[in-house]
Coordinates of C-alpha atoms in Angstrom, one line a residue:
M21 CA 66.8 118.0 80.3
E22 CA 69.8 119.7 79.0
T23 CA 71.9 118.3 75.9
I24 CA 75.1 118.7 75.6
I25 CA 77.1 118.7 72.6
P26 CA 80.9 118.9 72.5
L27 CA 81.8 121.9 69.5
N28 CA 85.5 122.5 68.1
I29 CA 86.3 126.4 68.1
R30 CA 85.6 126.4 64.5
T31 CA 82.3 124.8 64.3
L32 CA 81.5 127.1 67.4
L33 CA 82.5 130.4 65.7
S34 CA 81.0 129.4 62.1
E35 CA 78.1 127.6 62.6
S36 CA 75.0 128.9 64.5
E37 CA 74.5 132.7 66.2
Y38 CA 74.6 133.7 69.8
R39 CA 73.4 136.5 71.2
I40 CA 74.6 137.9 74.6
P41 CA 71.4 139.5 76.4
I42 CA 71.6 142.7 78.2
Y43 CA 71.5 141.5 81.7
Q44 CA 75.0 139.7 81.0
R45 CA 77.8 142.2 82.4
N46 CA 79.8 143.6 79.7
Y47 CA 83.2 142.3 78.4
A48 CA 85.6 142.2 81.1
W49 CA 88.5 139.9 80.2
G50 CA 92.1 141.5 80.4
V51 CA 95.2 141.2 78.8
A52 CA 96.4 138.4 81.4
E53 CA 93.2 135.9 81.2
V54 CA 93.6 136.3 77.4
T55 CA 97.6 135.1 77.8
Q56 CA 96.7 132.6 80.3
L57 CA 94.2 131.3 77.7
I58 CA 96.7 131.3 74.8
Q59 CA 98.9 129.4 77.1
D60 CA 97.2 126.6 78.0
V61 CA 96.4 125.8 74.5
A62 CA 100.0 126.5 73.0
D63 CA 100.9 123.9 75.8
Y64 CA 98.7 121.3 74.8
A65 CA 99.1 121.9 71.1
K66 CA 102.7 121.5 71.9
E67 CA 102.5 118.3 74.1
N68 CA 99.2 117.0 73.6
Q69 CA 98.5 117.7 69.8
N70 CA 96.8 114.5 69.3
N71 CA 94.6 115.0 72.4
D72 CA 91.2 117.5 72.5
Y73 CA 91.6 120.2 75.1
Y74 CA 88.2 121.0 76.9
I75 CA 88.1 124.7 77.4
G76 CA 84.8 124.9 79.5
T77 CA 81.3 125.2 79.0
L78 CA 79.0 127.3 77.2
V79 CA 75.4 127.5 78.5
V80 CA 72.9 128.3 76.2
F81 CA 69.0 128.7 75.6
P82 CA 68.0 127.7 72.0
H83 CA 65.4 130.4 70.3
E84 CA 64.6 127.4 68.0
S85 CA 61.7 129.9 65.8
E86 CA 64.5 132.8 65.4
R87 CA 67.4 130.3 65.1
Y88 CA 70.0 131.7 67.6
F89 CA 71.5 130.7 70.8
E90 CA 70.6 133.0 74.0
T91 CA 74.1 133.1 76.1
I92 CA 73.6 132.6 79.3
D93 CA 77.1 131.4 81.0
G94 CA 80.6 131.7 79.2
Q95 CA 80.3 134.7 77.2
Q96 CA 83.7 136.3 78.6
R97 CA 85.3 132.9 76.8
T98 CA 83.1 133.0 73.6
T99 CA 83.9 136.8 73.0
T100 CA 87.5 136.2 73.8
L101 CA 87.9 133.3 71.5
T102 CA 86.2 135.7 68.5
I103 CA 88.6 138.6 69.0
I104 CA 91.5 135.6 68.8
A105 CA 89.7 134.5 65.7
C106 CA 89.4 137.8 64.3
S107 CA 93.1 138.8 65.1
I108 CA 94.2 135.5 63.3
Y109 CA 92.1 136.7 60.7
Q110 CA 93.8 139.5 59.6
N111 CA 97.5 138.7 60.6
Y112 CA 98.0 135.0 59.6
S113 CA 99.5 134.8 56.2
N114 CA 97.3 132.0 55.5
G115 CA 93.6 133.7 56.8
L116 CA 91.2 131.5 57.9
P117 CA 89.3 131.0 54.5
W118 CA 86.1 129.3 56.8
Y119 CA 85.6 132.2 59.1
K120 CA 83.0 134.1 56.8
A121 CA 81.4 136.4 59.5
V122 CA 81.5 137.2 63.2
N123 CA 78.9 135.0 64.9
I124 CA 78.0 136.8 68.4
S125 CA 76.1 139.7 69.1
F126 CA 75.4 141.8 72.2
D127 CA 71.8 142.9 72.8
H128 CA 71.3 146.8 73.2
R129 CA 75.3 147.3 72.9
E130 CA 76.1 148.7 69.7
R131 CA 79.4 149.9 70.8
S132 CA 80.4 146.2 71.2
N133 CA 79.2 145.1 68.1
E134 CA 80.4 147.6 65.7
T135 CA 84.0 147.1 67.4
L136 CA 83.5 143.2 66.4
R137 CA 82.2 144.0 63.0
A138 CA 85.6 146.5 62.4
I139 CA 88.3 144.2 63.9
Y140 CA 87.0 141.4 61.6
K141 CA 86.9 143.6 58.6
S142 CA 90.1 145.5 59.8
D143 CA 88.6 148.4 59.9
S144 CA 89.0 149.6 63.5
Q145 CA 90.7 152.6 62.9
H146 CA 87.9 154.5 61.1
I147 CA 85.5 153.3 63.8
N148 CA 84.0 156.9 65.6
P149 CA 86.3 156.7 68.8
E150 CA 82.9 156.9 71.1
Q151 CA 81.6 153.7 69.5
V152 CA 84.6 151.3 70.7
S153 CA 84.6 149.1 73.0
T154 CA 87.8 149.8 75.0
E155 CA 87.9 146.3 76.4
I156 CA 87.9 144.4 73.3
M157 CA 90.1 147.1 71.5
T158 CA 92.8 146.3 74.5
V159 CA 92.7 142.6 74.2
Y160 CA 92.6 142.6 70.2
N161 CA 95.9 145.1 69.7
C162 CA 98.1 142.5 71.7
V163 CA 96.8 139.0 70.6
W164 CA 98.8 138.4 67.9
N165 CA 102.0 139.3 69.8
I166 CA 100.9 137.0 72.5
I167 CA 100.4 134.3 70.4
E168 CA 103.7 134.8 68.6
K169 CA 105.5 135.1 71.5
E170 CA 104.5 131.8 73.3
C171 CA 104.6 130.0 70.3
K172 CA 108.2 130.7 70.3
N173 CA 108.8 130.1 73.8
R174 CA 107.8 126.8 73.0
S175 CA 109.3 126.1 70.0
L176 CA 105.8 125.9 68.2
S177 CA 104.9 127.0 65.0
V178 CA 101.9 129.6 64.6
S179 CA 100.4 127.5 62.0
D180 CA 100.5 124.0 64.5
F181 CA 99.0 126.4 67.2
I182 CA 96.3 127.7 64.9
E183 CA 95.5 124.4 63.4
Y184 CA 95.1 123.0 67.3
L185 CA 93.1 125.8 68.4
F186 CA 90.6 125.3 65.9
K187 CA 90.4 121.8 65.5
K188 CA 91.3 120.4 68.8
V189 CA 90.4 122.8 71.5
I190 CA 86.8 121.9 72.6
I191 CA 83.8 123.7 74.3
L192 CA 80.9 121.8 75.6
R193 CA 77.4 123.8 74.7
V194 CA 75.0 123.4 77.5
S195 CA 71.2 123.8 76.0
V196 CA 68.9 124.2 78.9
P197 CA 65.2 123.4 78.5
S198 CA 62.8 125.5 76.9
D199 CA 60.7 126.2 80.0
T200 CA 63.5 127.5 82.0
D201 CA 63.3 130.8 83.9
L202 CA 66.2 132.5 82.2
N203 CA 66.6 135.3 84.6
H204 CA 66.5 132.7 87.8
Y205 CA 68.9 130.7 86.0
F206 CA 71.4 133.3 84.8
E207 CA 70.8 134.8 88.9
I208 CA 72.0 131.3 90.3
M209 CA 74.6 131.1 87.6
N210 CA 76.2 134.5 88.8
S211 CA 76.0 134.0 92.2
R212 CA 77.6 130.6 91.9
G213 CA 80.5 132.5 90.4
E214 CA 82.7 129.2 88.9
Q215 CA 82.4 127.1 85.8
L216 CA 81.6 123.5 86.6
E217 CA 84.1 121.3 88.0
Q218 CA 85.8 118.6 85.2
H219 CA 84.1 115.4 87.0
E220 CA 80.8 117.1 86.7
I221 CA 81.1 117.7 82.9
V222 CA 82.6 113.9 82.6
K223 CA 79.6 113.0 84.5
A224 CA 77.0 115.0 81.4
L225 CA 79.1 113.2 78.9
L226 CA 79.2 110.0 80.1
M227 CA 75.3 110.3 80.7
S228 CA 74.3 111.8 77.5
I229 CA 75.8 108.4 76.1
L230 CA 72.7 107.0 78.1
R231 CA 70.0 109.5 77.1
D232 CA 67.8 106.9 75.1
S233 CA 67.5 105.1 78.9
P234 CA 65.8 107.5 81.6
E235 CA 66.4 104.0 83.7
D236 CA 70.1 103.4 83.0
M237 CA 70.8 107.4 83.3
R238 CA 69.0 107.3 86.9
A239 CA 71.1 104.2 88.1
F240 CA 74.4 105.9 86.5
S241 CA 73.6 109.1 88.6
L242 CA 72.9 107.3 91.9
I243 CA 76.1 105.3 91.3
W244 CA 78.2 108.5 90.5
D245 CA 76.6 110.4 93.1
A246 CA 77.5 108.3 96.0
C247 CA 81.0 107.5 94.6
S248 CA 81.7 111.3 94.3
N249 CA 81.4 111.8 98.1
M250 CA 84.9 110.9 99.1
G251 CA 84.5 111.6 102.7
R252 CA 82.0 109.0 103.7
Y253 CA 81.7 105.2 102.8
V254 CA 80.2 104.5 99.6
Q255 CA 77.2 102.7 101.2
M256 CA 76.2 105.5 103.6
N257 CA 76.0 107.7 100.4
I258 CA 73.3 105.4 98.9
S259 CA 69.6 105.4 100.5
K260 CA 69.2 102.8 103.0
S261 CA 65.8 101.4 101.2
I262 CA 67.4 101.0 97.7
R263 CA 71.3 100.2 99.2
G264 CA 70.3 96.4 98.8
Y265 CA 70.2 96.8 94.7
F266 CA 74.0 97.8 94.9
F267 CA 75.4 95.7 97.2
K268 CA 73.9 91.8 97.8
D269 CA 74.9 90.7 101.1
N270 CA 72.9 92.9 103.5
G271 CA 73.4 95.9 101.6
I272 CA 77.3 96.4 102.7
D273 CA 79.0 93.6 100.8
N274 CA 79.7 92.2 97.2
V275 CA 78.9 94.8 94.7
E276 CA 76.2 94.5 92.0
E277 CA 78.7 94.5 88.7
D278 CA 76.0 93.7 86.2
F279 CA 74.5 97.1 85.3
N280 CA 71.4 96.0 83.5
T281 CA 70.6 94.1 86.2
L282 CA 70.9 97.0 88.9
S283 CA 69.1 99.3 86.1
T284 CA 66.2 96.9 85.9
N285 CA 65.8 96.3 89.6
L286 CA 65.7 100.1 90.0
S287 CA 63.4 100.8 87.7
S288 CA 60.9 98.5 89.6
I289 CA 60.5 101.4 92.3
D290 CA 57.9 104.1 92.3
W291 CA 60.4 107.1 92.1
K292 CA 57.5 109.7 92.3
Q293 CA 56.6 109.1 96.1
P294 CA 59.0 110.0 97.7
K295 CA 60.7 111.6 94.4
E296 CA 64.2 111.0 94.6
E297 CA 65.8 113.1 91.9
K298 CA 64.9 116.3 90.5
C299 CA 65.3 117.9 87.2
L300 CA 67.0 121.3 87.2
I301 CA 63.3 123.1 86.5
D302 CA 62.1 121.6 89.5
L303 CA 65.3 122.8 91.6
F304 CA 64.6 126.4 90.5
K305 CA 60.9 125.9 91.4
D306 CA 62.2 124.7 94.7
D307 CA 64.7 127.6 95.1
L308 CA 62.3 130.1 94.7
Q309 CA 60.2 128.7 97.5
Q310 CA 63.2 128.0 99.5
V311 CA 63.0 124.6 99.5
P312 CA 66.3 123.2 100.5
Y313 CA 67.8 120.8 98.3
M314 CA 68.8 117.2 99.8
K315 CA 71.4 115.4 98.3
P316 CA 71.0 111.3 98.3
W317 CA 73.1 110.4 101.1
E318 CA 71.1 113.3 103.1
K319 CA 68.0 111.4 102.7
Q320 CA 66.2 111.0 105.9
D321 CA 65.8 107.1 105.6
H322 CA 69.1 106.1 107.5
D323 CA 67.1 105.0 110.8
E324 CA 69.9 105.1 113.7
E325 CA 72.8 105.0 111.3
Q326 CA 75.9 107.1 112.2
P327 CA 78.0 107.6 108.9
E328 CA 81.6 108.0 110.0
Y329 CA 83.2 111.0 108.2
Y330 CA 87.2 110.9 107.6
G331 CA 89.6 112.5 105.2
S332 CA 90.5 110.9 102.0
V333 CA 93.9 110.9 100.9
I334 CA 92.6 111.3 97.6
S335 CA 90.1 113.9 95.4
F336 CA 87.1 112.6 93.5
S337 CA 88.5 113.7 90.4
N338 CA 91.6 112.2 91.0
F339 CA 90.0 108.8 92.1
L340 CA 88.4 108.7 88.5
L341 CA 91.6 108.7 87.0
H342 CA 92.9 106.0 89.2
V343 CA 89.9 104.2 88.4
L344 CA 90.8 104.4 84.6
K345 CA 94.4 103.4 85.0
V346 CA 92.9 100.0 86.8
I347 CA 91.1 99.2 83.7
Y348 CA 93.6 100.1 81.4
P349 CA 96.7 99.4 83.0
Q350 CA 98.5 99.5 79.8
N351 CA 97.3 102.8 78.4
E352 CA 100.2 105.4 79.3
D353 CA 98.5 108.3 78.3
I354 CA 96.3 108.1 81.3
V355 CA 98.2 110.0 83.7
L356 CA 97.3 111.2 87.3
D357 CA 96.4 114.7 86.6
D358 CA 93.2 115.9 86.9
K359 CA 93.4 119.0 84.8
K360 CA 93.3 116.7 82.2
L361 CA 90.3 114.6 83.3
I362 CA 88.2 115.5 80.5
S363 CA 90.6 115.0 77.7
I364 CA 91.6 111.8 79.3
F365 CA 87.9 110.3 79.3
S366 CA 87.3 111.2 76.2
A367 CA 90.1 109.6 74.6
C368 CA 88.9 106.3 76.3
Y369 CA 85.7 106.4 75.2
K370 CA 86.2 107.6 72.0
V371 CA 88.3 104.5 70.6
A372 CA 85.6 102.1 72.6
S373 CA 83.6 100.1 70.3
D374 CA 80.6 100.0 72.0
K375 CA 80.1 103.0 74.0
E376 CA 77.1 102.4 75.9
Q377 CA 78.9 99.2 76.8
F378 CA 82.0 101.4 78.0
V379 CA 80.0 103.9 80.1
K380 CA 78.0 100.5 81.8
D381 CA 81.2 99.0 82.5
F382 CA 82.8 101.9 83.9
I383 CA 80.3 103.2 86.1
T384 CA 79.9 99.6 87.9
K385 CA 83.8 99.3 87.9
L386 CA 83.8 102.9 89.4
L387 CA 81.1 101.5 92.3
R388 CA 83.1 98.2 93.0
L389 CA 86.8 100.1 93.1
R390 CA 85.2 102.7 95.4
Y391 CA 83.9 99.9 97.6
L392 CA 87.5 98.7 97.8
F393 CA 88.8 102.0 98.1
D394 CA 86.9 102.6 101.3
K395 CA 87.5 98.8 103.0
Y396 CA 91.6 98.8 101.8
V397 CA 92.7 102.4 101.7
I398 CA 93.7 104.1 104.8
K399 CA 91.7 107.1 106.2
R400 CA 92.5 110.1 108.4
K401 CA 90.7 111.0 111.5
F402 CA 91.6 112.8 114.6
E403 CA 95.3 112.9 113.2
K404 CA 95.3 109.0 112.9
W405 CA 95.8 106.7 110.4
S406 CA 93.0 103.8 110.4
L407 CA 91.7 100.7 108.0
K408 CA 88.1 100.0 108.9
K409 CA 85.3 98.5 107.0
I410 CA 81.6 98.7 107.4
K411 CA 80.1 95.7 109.3
L412 CA 76.8 94.2 110.5
S413 CA 75.9 93.7 114.1
G414 CA 73.9 90.6 115.0
K415 CA 71.1 93.1 115.4
D416 CA 71.1 94.7 112.1
K417 CA 73.2 97.8 112.8
L418 CA 75.8 99.0 111.0
Y419 CA 79.2 99.4 112.8
Y420 CA 82.9 100.2 111.4
G421 CA 85.4 97.6 112.5
S422 CA 88.8 96.1 111.4
T423 CA 88.8 95.4 107.5
F424 CA 90.9 92.4 108.5
Q425 CA 89.5 88.9 110.2
R426 CA 91.6 88.4 113.4
I427 CA 92.2 84.8 113.5
E428 CA 95.4 84.9 115.3
N429 CA 97.1 87.4 117.2
E430 CA 99.6 87.6 114.7
E431 CA 97.2 89.3 112.5
D432 CA 97.1 92.1 114.5
N433 CA 100.6 93.0 113.1
F434 CA 100.3 92.5 109.6
E435 CA 96.9 94.7 109.7
K436 CA 99.4 97.5 111.5
D437 CA 102.1 97.1 108.7
V438 CA 99.3 97.7 106.0
I439 CA 98.4 100.7 107.6
M440 CA 102.2 101.9 108.2
L441 CA 103.0 101.0 104.8
Q442 CA 100.1 102.9 103.3
A443 CA 101.0 106.1 105.4
M444 CA 104.7 106.0 104.5
F445 CA 103.7 106.3 100.6
H446 CA 101.3 108.8 101.2
V447 CA 103.2 111.2 103.3
S448 CA 106.0 110.6 101.0
L449 CA 103.8 111.7 98.1
P450 CA 101.6 114.1 98.9
S451 CA 101.0 115.1 95.4
Q452 CA 97.9 113.4 93.9
I453 CA 99.5 113.4 90.6
Y454 CA 102.1 111.3 92.1
K455 CA 100.2 108.8 93.7
H456 CA 101.0 105.8 91.7
W457 CA 100.9 103.6 94.8
L458 CA 97.3 104.2 95.3
S459 CA 96.8 103.0 91.7
A460 CA 98.9 99.8 92.8
V461 CA 96.8 99.0 95.6
L462 CA 93.7 99.5 93.6
L463 CA 94.7 97.1 90.9
Y464 CA 95.9 94.6 93.7
T465 CA 92.5 94.8 95.5
Y466 CA 90.7 94.6 92.4
R467 CA 92.5 91.6 91.1
T468 CA 93.2 89.5 94.4
T469 CA 90.4 87.1 95.9
N470 CA 90.3 86.4 100.0
I471 CA 92.5 89.2 100.7
S472 CA 94.5 89.1 103.9
S473 CA 96.2 91.6 106.1
R474 CA 99.6 89.0 105.4
D475 CA 99.6 88.9 101.9
F476 CA 98.6 92.6 101.1
S477 CA 101.4 93.9 103.7
Q478 CA 103.6 91.6 102.0
Y479 CA 102.9 93.4 98.6
L480 CA 103.3 96.8 99.9
W481 CA 106.3 96.0 101.2
S482 CA 107.7 94.3 97.8
L483 CA 106.3 97.4 96.1
A484 CA 108.1 99.9 98.5
K485 CA 111.4 97.8 98.2
S486 CA 110.8 98.3 94.5
Y487 CA 110.6 102.0 94.8
M488 CA 113.7 102.0 96.4
L489 CA 115.6 99.6 94.6
D490 CA 114.2 100.1 91.1
R491 CA 114.1 104.0 91.6
Y492 CA 115.3 105.9 94.6
L493 CA 118.8 103.7 94.8
A494 CA 118.8 103.0 91.2
G495 CA 121.9 103.4 89.4
E496 CA 121.5 105.8 86.1
N497 CA 121.2 103.0 83.8
S498 CA 119.0 101.2 85.7
I499 CA 116.0 103.5 86.9
Y500 CA 112.5 102.0 86.3
S501 CA 109.4 104.2 85.8
F502 CA 106.3 103.9 88.2
E503 CA 104.4 102.5 85.7
E504 CA 107.0 99.7 84.6
I505 CA 107.2 98.8 88.8
I506 CA 103.5 98.6 89.0
Y507 CA 102.3 97.1 85.6
D508 CA 105.1 95.5 84.3
N509 CA 106.9 94.3 87.2
H510 CA 104.0 93.4 89.3
G511 CA 105.8 95.3 92.5
L512 CA 108.7 92.9 92.2
P513 CA 112.1 94.2 92.5
Q514 CA 114.4 93.9 89.5
N515 CA 117.8 95.4 90.8
G516 CA 120.1 93.7 92.8
S517 CA 122.8 94.8 95.5
N518 CA 125.1 95.7 92.6
N519 CA 122.9 98.3 90.7
I520 CA 122.4 100.7 94.0
N521 CA 123.8 103.8 93.8
W522 CA 124.4 104.8 97.5
S523 CA 125.3 108.7 96.6
N524 CA 121.5 108.8 96.0
I525 CA 120.9 108.8 99.9
N526 CA 124.1 111.4 100.4
I527 CA 126.2 108.3 101.9
D528 CA 130.0 109.2 100.5
I529 CA 128.2 112.1 98.9
V530 CA 130.0 115.2 97.1
E531 CA 129.5 118.9 97.7
K532 CA 126.0 120.3 98.5
A533 CA 123.8 117.5 97.3
G534 CA 121.7 116.8 100.5
E535 CA 118.6 118.2 99.5
K536 CA 118.1 116.0 96.7
V537 CA 117.2 112.9 98.9
E538 CA 113.6 111.8 98.1
N539 CA 111.2 112.0 101.1
F540 CA 110.5 108.4 101.0
V541 CA 114.1 107.2 101.3
F542 CA 113.7 109.0 104.8
N543 CA 110.3 107.4 105.5
F544 CA 111.3 104.0 104.1
Y545 CA 114.2 104.2 106.8
D546 CA 111.9 105.4 109.4
Y547 CA 109.5 102.1 108.3
I548 CA 112.6 100.3 109.2
L549 CA 113.3 101.9 112.5
W550 CA 109.7 101.2 113.4
K551 CA 110.4 97.4 112.8
E552 CA 113.5 97.6 114.4
K553 CA 112.0 99.7 117.7
K554 CA 108.6 98.5 117.9
T555 CA 107.8 102.1 118.7
P556 CA 104.0 101.6 119.5
N557 CA 102.8 105.4 119.3
F558 CA 104.6 106.6 115.9
E559 CA 102.7 108.0 113.3
F560 CA 103.9 109.0 109.7
A561 CA 102.9 112.4 109.1
Y562 CA 103.7 115.4 106.8
R563 CA 107.5 115.8 107.4
T564 CA 108.7 117.4 103.9
S565 CA 111.3 119.5 104.6
V566 CA 115.5 117.8 104.8
E567 CA 117.1 119.3 107.9
H568 CA 120.8 119.0 108.5
F569 CA 121.7 118.1 112.2
Y570 CA 125.2 119.5 112.2
P571 CA 123.8 123.0 110.2
Q572 CA 125.4 124.0 107.0
N573 CA 125.8 127.7 108.6
P574 CA 126.8 126.8 112.3
I575 CA 126.7 129.9 114.5
D576 CA 130.3 129.3 115.9
N577 CA 131.5 129.3 112.3
K578 CA 133.4 125.6 113.0
L579 CA 132.3 123.9 109.6
I580 CA 132.7 120.3 108.9
K581 CA 133.7 118.3 106.1
F582 CA 131.1 118.4 103.0
K583 CA 130.9 114.8 102.8
F584 CA 129.9 114.5 106.2
L585 CA 127.6 117.7 106.3
H586 CA 125.6 116.3 103.5
S587 CA 125.8 112.4 104.4
F588 CA 122.6 110.6 105.0
G589 CA 123.9 110.4 108.9
N590 CA 123.6 114.2 109.5
L591 CA 120.1 114.2 107.4
C592 CA 116.7 113.8 108.6
L593 CA 112.9 115.1 107.6
V594 CA 111.0 117.8 109.7
S595 CA 108.0 119.7 109.2
N596 CA 108.6 123.1 107.7
S597 CA 107.6 124.7 111.0
M598 CA 110.4 122.8 112.6
N599 CA 112.7 124.0 109.8
S600 CA 112.6 127.2 110.8
K601 CA 113.2 126.5 114.4
F602 CA 116.3 124.3 114.0
S603 CA 117.8 127.2 111.9
N604 CA 121.6 127.2 112.3
S605 CA 121.7 126.3 116.0
L606 CA 124.1 123.2 117.0
P607 CA 123.2 119.8 118.1
A608 CA 123.6 120.4 121.5
A609 CA 121.4 123.8 121.2
K610 CA 118.9 121.7 119.4
Y611 CA 118.6 118.8 121.7
S612 CA 118.0 121.1 124.7
N613 CA 115.6 123.1 122.9
F614 CA 113.6 120.6 121.3
G615 CA 114.8 117.0 122.5
T616 CA 113.8 116.9 126.2
D617 CA 110.5 116.6 126.2
S618 CA 109.4 113.0 125.5
E619 CA 105.8 114.2 124.0
V620 CA 107.4 116.5 121.8
L621 CA 110.1 114.1 121.0
G622 CA 107.4 111.6 119.8
T623 CA 106.2 113.6 117.3
Y624 CA 109.4 113.4 115.0
S625 CA 110.6 111.0 112.7
L626 CA 112.4 107.9 114.1
K627 CA 115.5 109.2 112.6
L628 CA 115.5 112.4 114.5
Q629 CA 114.7 110.7 117.8
N630 CA 117.6 108.7 117.2
M631 CA 120.0 111.7 116.6
M632 CA 118.4 113.4 119.9
Q633 CA 118.8 110.2 121.7
S634 CA 122.6 110.0 120.6
M635 CA 123.1 113.7 121.8
R636 CA 121.5 112.8 125.1
D637 CA 123.5 109.6 125.6
H638 CA 127.3 111.1 124.0
D639 CA 126.7 115.0 124.5
K640 CA 128.3 114.9 120.7
W641 CA 127.5 115.2 117.0
D642 CA 130.9 115.3 115.2
E643 CA 132.2 113.8 112.0
D644 CA 132.9 110.2 113.6
K645 CA 129.7 110.2 114.9
I646 CA 128.0 111.0 111.5
K647 CA 129.6 108.4 109.7
S648 CA 128.7 106.2 112.5
E649 CA 125.1 107.0 111.9
A650 CA 125.6 106.5 108.2
D651 CA 127.2 103.3 108.2
E652 CA 124.3 101.9 110.6
A653 CA 121.7 103.2 108.1
K654 CA 123.5 101.6 105.1
S655 CA 123.9 98.2 107.0
L656 CA 120.2 98.4 108.0
L657 CA 118.8 99.3 104.6
M658 CA 120.8 96.1 103.0
K659 CA 119.5 93.9 105.7
Y660 CA 115.6 95.4 105.1
L661 CA 116.5 95.3 101.3
F662 CA 117.6 91.7 100.8
Q663 CA 116.2 90.0 103.7

């Protein structure tokens, strides 16, 4: 089994010896790659100086008898770090007292070795030109200038940068088993051509804490792998023969939340025939014999099950961060940025008093929240939003049905409200780092028992009003953060009508601020129109471009006043492709070209459909009509925000 050890850069460069075998390519990083590396470190040193920054993996083969590590993957980064250390050693006024010698070398590449020795000793000018590695010298000659420049750009002292680089920047050294076929391993790594994803590294870090119990590691891995496939329901990612260990009710409901019970039950299974897991060496052997690797959810024991594939609103890496937000809702250091996934996880488990229990608790909560995600969060399939859960038929067959029990006819409307509200949140905030609403949904479903569509829709509606009143329409001194809205205020609006700043939606706004209206405001208004008009076929979609119905630069050069041009009454959301088609056409031309086909019209936002209908009914779109539309919008917003 591989061992994974996190090393800070000082430890990496001052302890042990690393050799780069001849089958590896030459050092190939240039100024661009090195600049990016220094910029990334400088960013973290400036903004996250108390947190570790994980720089990637270094895969090695330990030659224990000769006391060195053979570098299999990660030599470009490691060589670059050595060059940077040599440059700091020579140029930094305080030097690096701990840096006693270069500890990497290249097999049968004396030019590279001689160059590294020379830049460490500041003797590069006396090297025979034929013995100089041009690639290494090019990087070395510019590194110090890059460090000084990037530090200056961030108002970061060079000493703070150096302190952070060597103490807080972490590389994960992965040692492969002693009987690994290195040539074949390197061939596989090279053909893959990429580093491990951050969530794969997090998995390895957490599993390493359970290394003393193979049973616990197996249970952890099965749950993690099942949860990581976001395109299918989690139950369908677990082999049918063992699904009942994870879900108590016929293998589909009520998650087993005691990790020790789950691990003990799974340990009673004969995993050898058929073998469910393979170690790294087994995978190499299978690959040599061209035996295909079957993922856990691809095992052939599903009988006649028909797994449903769908488009998830979130990636697995970001889902992991949402899980942490639910577990630690008051931890402000947990942000929804998966580029920081490793450092965030590390910070969480480092402060845990019982790290093993932290890992066990996290993995069971991950399973439960993934189950809740599948059941209560919208999915995208065939260009439609849906909300389904796995059910069991009378013939013990699994099928996908409505999440909520239909007790009365009215219940159907509440389920549709849940779908529409979630879709409104999702398309308004497409970037995964801003999906705070999803954390709110997961927290609500995690804490609530006997969830009904009525209660769920009321919570989502309250959250939507909070977004409007406490964020997007709030006056300058009344704005709440998303975290405050969700975790402190529990999705309940705090501001009243006297705190509304109507200029935020461009009603009676000043010159050229129309583009600043948040997409959420437009989609919230569309939701209101949907409730008012009962438009059955309307779907929220990715409409991200703010369009002026009366154009800013009309073809006939007939301008209208800024307060009308940039008023909410004259604005709508359209797709990027539609925005380019609208261009500077006058409203009548827009209606003639794009508003007469009822099928096409049905794909527009409801606000735009209203504008098109107004052109059909009144054949004009002027300042009076824009003011009327703006007043109507304001009236409707007040009605729904405070009903």
